[in-house]
mmCIF file of C-alpha atoms in Angstrom:
data_model
loop_
_atom_site.group_PDB
_atom_site.id
_atom_site.type_symbol
_atom_site.label_atom_id
_atom_site.label_comp_id
_atom_site.label_asym_id
_atom_site.label_seq_id
_atom_site.Cartn_x
_atom_site.Cartn_y
_atom_site.Cartn_z
ATOM 1 C CA MET A 1 84.459 142.528 -22.007
ATOM 2 C CA PRO A 2 80.820 143.517 -21.622
ATOM 3 C CA GLN A 3 79.105 141.590 -18.882
ATOM 4 C CA ILE A 4 75.353 141.304 -19.303
ATOM 5 C CA LEU A 5 73.252 140.306 -16.295
ATOM 6 C CA ILE A 6 69.592 139.458 -16.953
ATOM 7 C CA ASP A 7 67.257 139.025 -14.001
ATOM 8 C CA HIS A 8 63.663 138.075 -14.838
ATOM 9 C CA SER A 9 60.405 136.946 -13.309
ATOM 10 C CA PRO A 10 59.901 133.209 -12.717
ATOM 11 C CA GLY A 11 58.044 131.448 -15.502
ATOM 12 C CA LEU A 12 58.408 134.286 -17.977
ATOM 13 C CA ASP A 13 57.985 133.077 -21.545
ATOM 14 C CA PHE A 14 61.321 134.634 -22.651
ATOM 15 C CA ASP A 15 64.014 133.054 -24.783
ATOM 16 C CA ALA A 16 66.936 134.604 -22.926
ATOM 17 C CA THR A 17 69.487 132.748 -25.028
ATOM 18 C CA ALA A 18 68.117 134.214 -28.242
ATOM 19 C CA PHE A 19 67.997 137.677 -26.630
ATOM 20 C CA ALA A 20 71.620 137.327 -25.417
ATOM 21 C CA LYS A 21 72.830 136.262 -28.840
ATOM 22 C CA GLU A 22 71.259 139.294 -30.493
ATOM 23 C CA ALA A 23 72.550 141.555 -27.709
ATOM 24 C CA HIS A 24 76.049 140.174 -28.302
ATOM 25 C CA GLN A 25 75.727 141.155 -31.987
ATOM 26 C CA LEU A 26 74.307 144.578 -31.179
ATOM 27 C CA ILE A 27 76.746 145.786 -28.525
ATOM 28 C CA PRO A 28 79.790 145.933 -30.860
ATOM 29 C CA GLU A 29 77.751 148.158 -33.193
ATOM 30 C CA VAL A 30 77.636 150.759 -30.400
ATOM 31 C CA ILE A 31 80.865 150.462 -28.417
ATOM 32 C CA ASP A 32 84.371 149.286 -29.282
ATOM 33 C CA THR A 33 84.216 145.584 -28.368
ATOM 34 C CA ALA A 34 83.902 142.184 -30.070
ATOM 35 C CA THR A 35 80.974 139.822 -29.939
ATOM 36 C CA ALA A 36 83.325 137.135 -28.620
ATOM 37 C CA ASP A 37 84.073 139.313 -25.600
ATOM 38 C CA CYS A 38 80.435 139.572 -24.498
ATOM 39 C CA LYS A 39 79.415 137.394 -21.501
ATOM 40 C CA THR A 40 75.826 136.904 -20.261
ATOM 41 C CA LEU A 41 74.370 135.445 -17.096
ATOM 42 C CA VAL A 42 70.571 134.826 -16.938
ATOM 43 C CA ARG A 43 69.074 134.637 -13.471
ATOM 44 C CA PRO A 44 65.411 133.723 -13.215
ATOM 45 C CA ALA A 45 64.155 135.092 -9.965
ATOM 46 C CA ALA A 46 62.372 132.921 -7.385
ATOM 47 C CA THR A 47 59.634 135.557 -7.062
ATOM 48 C CA HIS A 48 58.922 139.113 -8.112
ATOM 49 C CA LEU A 49 56.561 141.985 -7.347
ATOM 50 C CA VAL A 50 55.561 145.193 -9.181
ATOM 51 C CA GLY A 51 53.859 147.805 -7.052
ATOM 52 C CA ASP A 52 51.123 146.234 -4.906
ATOM 53 C CA GLY A 53 51.223 143.078 -7.036
ATOM 54 C CA SER A 54 47.800 143.685 -8.657
ATOM 55 C CA SER A 55 49.143 144.291 -12.187
ATOM 56 C CA GLY A 56 50.592 140.834 -12.672
ATOM 57 C CA GLU A 57 53.387 142.405 -14.777
ATOM 58 C CA ALA A 58 56.561 140.416 -15.295
ATOM 59 C CA VAL A 59 59.881 142.028 -14.467
ATOM 60 C CA VAL A 60 63.039 142.021 -16.562
ATOM 61 C CA LEU A 61 66.170 143.818 -15.400
ATOM 62 C CA VAL A 62 69.219 144.047 -17.667
ATOM 63 C CA GLU A 63 72.546 145.383 -16.495
ATOM 64 C CA ILE A 64 75.392 145.822 -18.918
ATOM 65 C CA LYS A 65 78.824 146.396 -17.375
ATOM 66 C CA ILE A 66 81.418 147.948 -19.677
ATOM 67 C CA LEU A 67 84.870 149.363 -19.129
ATOM 68 C CA ALA A 68 84.871 153.052 -18.237
ATOM 69 C CA GLY A 69 85.677 155.578 -20.895
ATOM 70 C CA ARG A 70 82.785 155.314 -23.319
ATOM 71 C CA SER A 71 80.876 158.509 -24.010
ATOM 72 C CA ALA A 72 77.570 159.245 -22.360
ATOM 73 C CA GLU A 73 76.022 159.283 -25.829
ATOM 74 C CA ALA A 74 77.330 155.749 -26.578
ATOM 75 C CA ARG A 75 76.085 154.397 -23.200
ATOM 76 C CA SER A 76 72.708 156.047 -23.768
ATOM 77 C CA GLU A 77 72.413 154.622 -27.305
ATOM 78 C CA LEU A 78 73.313 151.184 -25.958
ATOM 79 C CA SER A 79 70.551 151.474 -23.336
ATOM 80 C CA VAL A 80 67.958 152.513 -25.900
ATOM 81 C CA ARG A 81 68.902 149.783 -28.398
ATOM 82 C CA ILE A 82 68.883 147.029 -25.732
ATOM 83 C CA THR A 83 65.525 148.304 -24.542
ATOM 84 C CA ASP A 84 64.157 148.095 -28.025
ATOM 85 C CA LEU A 85 65.551 144.573 -28.328
ATOM 86 C CA LEU A 86 63.824 143.621 -25.109
ATOM 87 C CA ARG A 87 60.532 144.964 -26.475
ATOM 88 C CA SER A 88 60.924 142.620 -29.455
ATOM 89 C CA HIS A 89 61.457 139.565 -27.171
ATOM 90 C CA ILE A 90 58.948 140.214 -24.360
ATOM 91 C CA ARG A 91 55.399 139.453 -25.466
ATOM 92 C CA VAL A 92 53.594 139.904 -22.177
ATOM 93 C CA PRO A 93 52.915 142.952 -19.952
ATOM 94 C CA ALA A 94 56.249 143.689 -18.265
ATOM 95 C CA ALA A 95 58.174 146.243 -16.310
ATOM 96 C CA PHE A 96 61.707 146.230 -17.583
ATOM 97 C CA CYS A 97 64.751 148.427 -17.347
ATOM 98 C CA VAL A 98 68.249 148.536 -18.799
ATOM 99 C CA GLN A 99 71.248 150.005 -17.027
ATOM 100 C CA VAL A 100 74.667 150.480 -18.527
ATOM 101 C CA SER A 101 77.280 150.807 -15.804
ATOM 102 C CA GLU A 102 81.009 151.326 -15.976
ATOM 103 C CA LEU A 103 83.793 149.238 -14.515
ATOM 104 C CA ASP A 104 86.881 150.998 -13.279
ATOM 105 C CA ARG A 105 89.810 150.178 -15.591
ATOM 106 C CA GLU A 106 92.258 150.498 -12.660
ATOM 107 C CA THR A 107 90.577 147.806 -10.524
ATOM 108 C CA TYR A 108 88.777 145.496 -12.951
ATOM 109 C CA VAL A 109 90.385 142.083 -13.588
ATOM 110 C CA PHE A 110 89.166 139.393 -15.992
ATOM 111 C CA VAL A 111 90.855 136.018 -16.434
ATOM 112 C CA HIS A 112 90.226 133.064 -18.763
ATOM 113 C CA HIS A 113 91.145 130.342 -16.279
ATOM 114 C CA ALA A 114 92.171 127.079 -17.965
ATOM 115 C CA GLY A 115 91.625 124.991 -14.829
ATOM 116 C CA HIS A 116 93.997 122.645 -13.176
#
């Protein structure tokens, strides 16, 4: 179920596929889910800016959407562990953040559509 959205600066030397594969292995260690249920979208940005632009830092934003009901401690641990994983994958000066958000179980729908 977890949905991982990765936005990053254009031209960043970042193997997002390798990062996603490791994240998919890590997430079930923290919350009750399976690796096969993790889904990631990587969205390189057209442009980015940190502060006044003078730092030249890259930007990486990771949002992990999970079904509501996990403890604050589990969500916090997931944020910390994904942040540590980012540190191991980003080799250049960068501003990055990780946000774990909850999806409402009452309104969330996911479908594996087989096509027509």
